[in-house]
PDB file of C-alpha atoms in Angstrom:
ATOM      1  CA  UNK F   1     109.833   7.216 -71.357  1.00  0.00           C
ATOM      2  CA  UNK F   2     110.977   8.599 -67.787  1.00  0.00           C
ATOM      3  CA  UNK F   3     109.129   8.339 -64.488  1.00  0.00           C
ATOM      4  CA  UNK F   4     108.542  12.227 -64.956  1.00  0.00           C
ATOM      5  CA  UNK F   5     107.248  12.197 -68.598  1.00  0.00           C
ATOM      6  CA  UNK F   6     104.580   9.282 -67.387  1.00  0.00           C
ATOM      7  CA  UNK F   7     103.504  11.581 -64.628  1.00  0.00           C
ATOM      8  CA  UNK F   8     103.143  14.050 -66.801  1.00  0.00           C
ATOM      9  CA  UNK F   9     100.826  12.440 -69.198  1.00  0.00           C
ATOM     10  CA  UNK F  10      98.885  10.972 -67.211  1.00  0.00           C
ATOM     11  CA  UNK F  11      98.292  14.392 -64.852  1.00  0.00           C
ATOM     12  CA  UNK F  12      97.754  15.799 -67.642  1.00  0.00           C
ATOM     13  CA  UNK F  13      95.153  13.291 -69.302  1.00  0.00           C
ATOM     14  CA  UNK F  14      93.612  13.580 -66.261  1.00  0.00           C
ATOM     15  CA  UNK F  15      93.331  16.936 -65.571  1.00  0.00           C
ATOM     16  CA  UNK F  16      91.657  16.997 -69.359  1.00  0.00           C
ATOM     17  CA  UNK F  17      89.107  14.658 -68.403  1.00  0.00           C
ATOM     18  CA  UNK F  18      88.404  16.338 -65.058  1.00  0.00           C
ATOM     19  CA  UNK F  19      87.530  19.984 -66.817  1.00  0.00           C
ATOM     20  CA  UNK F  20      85.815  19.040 -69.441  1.00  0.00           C
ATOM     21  CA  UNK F  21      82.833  17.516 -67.552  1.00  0.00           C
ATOM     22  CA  UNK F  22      82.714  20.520 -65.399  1.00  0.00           C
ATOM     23  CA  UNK F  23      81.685  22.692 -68.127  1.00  0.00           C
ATOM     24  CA  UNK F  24      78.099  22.521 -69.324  1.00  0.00           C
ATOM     25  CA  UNK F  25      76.833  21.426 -72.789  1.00  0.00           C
ATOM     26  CA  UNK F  26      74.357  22.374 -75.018  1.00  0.00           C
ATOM     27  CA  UNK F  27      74.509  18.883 -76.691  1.00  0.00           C
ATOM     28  CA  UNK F  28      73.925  17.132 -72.928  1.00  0.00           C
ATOM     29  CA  UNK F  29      71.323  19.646 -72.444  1.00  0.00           C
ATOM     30  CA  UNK F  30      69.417  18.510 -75.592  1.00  0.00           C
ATOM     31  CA  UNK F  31      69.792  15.070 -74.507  1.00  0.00           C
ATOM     32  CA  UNK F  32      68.681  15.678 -71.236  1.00  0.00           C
ATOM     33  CA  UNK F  33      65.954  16.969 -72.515  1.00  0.00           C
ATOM     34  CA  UNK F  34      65.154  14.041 -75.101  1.00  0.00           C
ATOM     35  CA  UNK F  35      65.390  11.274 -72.052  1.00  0.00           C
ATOM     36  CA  UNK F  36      63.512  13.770 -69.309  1.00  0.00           C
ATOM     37  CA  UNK F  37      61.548  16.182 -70.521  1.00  0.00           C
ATOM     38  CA  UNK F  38      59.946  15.528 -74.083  1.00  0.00           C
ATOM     39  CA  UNK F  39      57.807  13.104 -73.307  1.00  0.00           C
ATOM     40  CA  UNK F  40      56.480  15.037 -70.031  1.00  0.00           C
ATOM     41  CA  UNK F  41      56.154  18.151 -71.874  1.00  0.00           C
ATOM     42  CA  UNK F  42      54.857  16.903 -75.088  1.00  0.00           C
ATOM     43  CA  UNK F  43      56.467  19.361 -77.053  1.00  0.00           C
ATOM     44  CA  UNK F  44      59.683  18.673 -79.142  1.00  0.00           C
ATOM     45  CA  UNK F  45      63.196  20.741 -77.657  1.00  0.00           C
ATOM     46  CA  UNK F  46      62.742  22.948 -80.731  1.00  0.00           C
ATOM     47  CA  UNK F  47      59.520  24.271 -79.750  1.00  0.00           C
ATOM     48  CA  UNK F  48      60.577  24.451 -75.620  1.00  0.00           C
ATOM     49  CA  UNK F  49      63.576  26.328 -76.549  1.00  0.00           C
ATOM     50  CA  UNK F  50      61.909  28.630 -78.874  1.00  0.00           C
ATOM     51  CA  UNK F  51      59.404  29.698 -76.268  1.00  0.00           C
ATOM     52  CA  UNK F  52      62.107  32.451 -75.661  1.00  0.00           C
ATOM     53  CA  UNK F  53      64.876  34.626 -76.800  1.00  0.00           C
ATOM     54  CA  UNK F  54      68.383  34.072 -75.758  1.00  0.00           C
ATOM     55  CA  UNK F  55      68.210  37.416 -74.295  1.00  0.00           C
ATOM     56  CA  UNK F  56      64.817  36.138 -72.269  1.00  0.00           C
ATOM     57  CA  UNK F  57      66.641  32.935 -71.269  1.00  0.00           C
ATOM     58  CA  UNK F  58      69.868  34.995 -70.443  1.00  0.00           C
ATOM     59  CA  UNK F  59      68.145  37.180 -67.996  1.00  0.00           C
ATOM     60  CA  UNK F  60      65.911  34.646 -66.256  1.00  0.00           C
ATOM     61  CA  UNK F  61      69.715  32.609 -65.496  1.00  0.00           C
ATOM     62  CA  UNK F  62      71.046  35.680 -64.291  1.00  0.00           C
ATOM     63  CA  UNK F  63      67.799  36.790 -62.373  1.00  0.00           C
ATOM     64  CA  UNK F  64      67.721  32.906 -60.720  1.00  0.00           C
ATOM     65  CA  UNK F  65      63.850  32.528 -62.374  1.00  0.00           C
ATOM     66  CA  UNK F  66      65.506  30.169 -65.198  1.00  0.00           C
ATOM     67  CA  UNK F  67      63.160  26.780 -63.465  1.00  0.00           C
ATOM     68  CA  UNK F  68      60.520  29.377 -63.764  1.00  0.00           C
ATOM     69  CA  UNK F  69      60.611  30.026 -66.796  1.00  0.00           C
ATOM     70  CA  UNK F  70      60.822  26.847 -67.546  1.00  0.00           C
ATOM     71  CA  UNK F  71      58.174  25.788 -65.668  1.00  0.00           C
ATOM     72  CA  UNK F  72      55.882  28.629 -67.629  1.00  0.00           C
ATOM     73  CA  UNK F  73      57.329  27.214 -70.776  1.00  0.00           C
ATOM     74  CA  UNK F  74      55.835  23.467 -69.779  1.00  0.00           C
ATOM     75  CA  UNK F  75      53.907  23.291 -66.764  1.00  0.00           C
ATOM     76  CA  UNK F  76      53.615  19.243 -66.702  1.00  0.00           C
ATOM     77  CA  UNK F  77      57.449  19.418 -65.750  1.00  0.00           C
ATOM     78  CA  UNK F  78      57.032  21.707 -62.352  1.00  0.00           C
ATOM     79  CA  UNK F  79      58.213  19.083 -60.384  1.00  0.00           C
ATOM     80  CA  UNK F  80      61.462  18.088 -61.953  1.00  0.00           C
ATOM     81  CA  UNK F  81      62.073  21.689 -62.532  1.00  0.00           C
ATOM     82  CA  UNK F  82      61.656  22.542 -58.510  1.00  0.00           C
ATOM     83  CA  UNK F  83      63.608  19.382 -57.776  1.00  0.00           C
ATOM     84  CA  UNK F  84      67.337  19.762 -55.915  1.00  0.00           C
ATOM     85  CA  UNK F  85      68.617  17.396 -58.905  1.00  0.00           C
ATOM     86  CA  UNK F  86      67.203  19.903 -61.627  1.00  0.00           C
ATOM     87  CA  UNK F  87      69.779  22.716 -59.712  1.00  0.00           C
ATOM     88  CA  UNK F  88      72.615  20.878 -58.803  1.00  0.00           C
ATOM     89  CA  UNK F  89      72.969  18.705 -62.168  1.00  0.00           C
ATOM     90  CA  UNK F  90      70.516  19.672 -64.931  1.00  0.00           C
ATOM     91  CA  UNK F  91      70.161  23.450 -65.140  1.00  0.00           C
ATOM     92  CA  UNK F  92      73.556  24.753 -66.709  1.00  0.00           C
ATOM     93  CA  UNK F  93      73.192  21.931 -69.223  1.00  0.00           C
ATOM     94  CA  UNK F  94      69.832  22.836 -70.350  1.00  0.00           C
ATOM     95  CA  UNK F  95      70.404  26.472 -69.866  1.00  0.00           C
ATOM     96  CA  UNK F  96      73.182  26.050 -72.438  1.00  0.00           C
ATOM     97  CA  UNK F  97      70.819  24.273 -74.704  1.00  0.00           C
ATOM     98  CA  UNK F  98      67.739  26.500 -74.651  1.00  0.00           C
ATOM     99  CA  UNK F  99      69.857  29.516 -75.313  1.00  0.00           C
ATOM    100  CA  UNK F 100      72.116  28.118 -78.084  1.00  0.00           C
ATOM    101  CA  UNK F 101      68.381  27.019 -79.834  1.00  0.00           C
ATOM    102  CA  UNK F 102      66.457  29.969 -78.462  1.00  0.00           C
ATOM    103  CA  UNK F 103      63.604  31.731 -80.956  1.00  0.00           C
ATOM    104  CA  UNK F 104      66.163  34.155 -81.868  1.00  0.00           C
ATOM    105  CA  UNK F 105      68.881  32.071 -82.516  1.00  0.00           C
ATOM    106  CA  UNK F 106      68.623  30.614 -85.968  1.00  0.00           C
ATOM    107  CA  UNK F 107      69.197  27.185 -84.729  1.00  0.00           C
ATOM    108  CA  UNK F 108      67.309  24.255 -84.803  1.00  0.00           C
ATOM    109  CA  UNK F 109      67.891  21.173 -82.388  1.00  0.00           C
ATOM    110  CA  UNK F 110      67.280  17.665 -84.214  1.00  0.00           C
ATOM    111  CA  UNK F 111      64.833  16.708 -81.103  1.00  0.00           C
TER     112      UNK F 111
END
């Protein structure tokens, strides 16, 4: 293999593994949730997520209420939800995840 073609792969490689951690995941949401929240809110991610429609959850994310909502949706988790962590690493992940298993959704996480 030529210089080029190695520098290729491997730009490529790691321009793969750059994006996809950028984008945010239902699935790291729910296990956010399972290591985080569940304990704290004593409620299983089924039954937080449900609290709301997607359209409910859409609107508070758009509005910039989504911690909240949250916070109405378990009250014992205020502060993580008003924490600068919660914003800068948390919310698109579980944002993701309470909307893709939202009341209205017709999905049901396995926490």
């Amino acid at each position: 293999m030529t210089t080029f073609g190695k520098l290729t792969t491997s730009a490529l490689l790691g321009l793969g593994l750059l994006t996809t951690s950028l984008y945010a995941d239902a699935d790291k949401g729910q296990r956010l949730y399972q290591k985080k929240l569940k304990a704290t809110c004593g409620m299983t991610g089924a039954v937080f997520a449900a609290k709301h429609t997607q359209m409910e959850w859409e609107e508070a994310k758009e509005s910039g209420n989504l911690a909240e909502m949250m916070t109405e949706a378990c009250p014992e988790g205020k502060s993580f939800f008003e924490s600068g962590k919660f914003k800068s690493k948390f919310e698109e992940h579980l944002y993701d995840f309470v909307h893709d298993f939202a009341s209205d959704s017709g999905n049901i996480p396995s926490c």
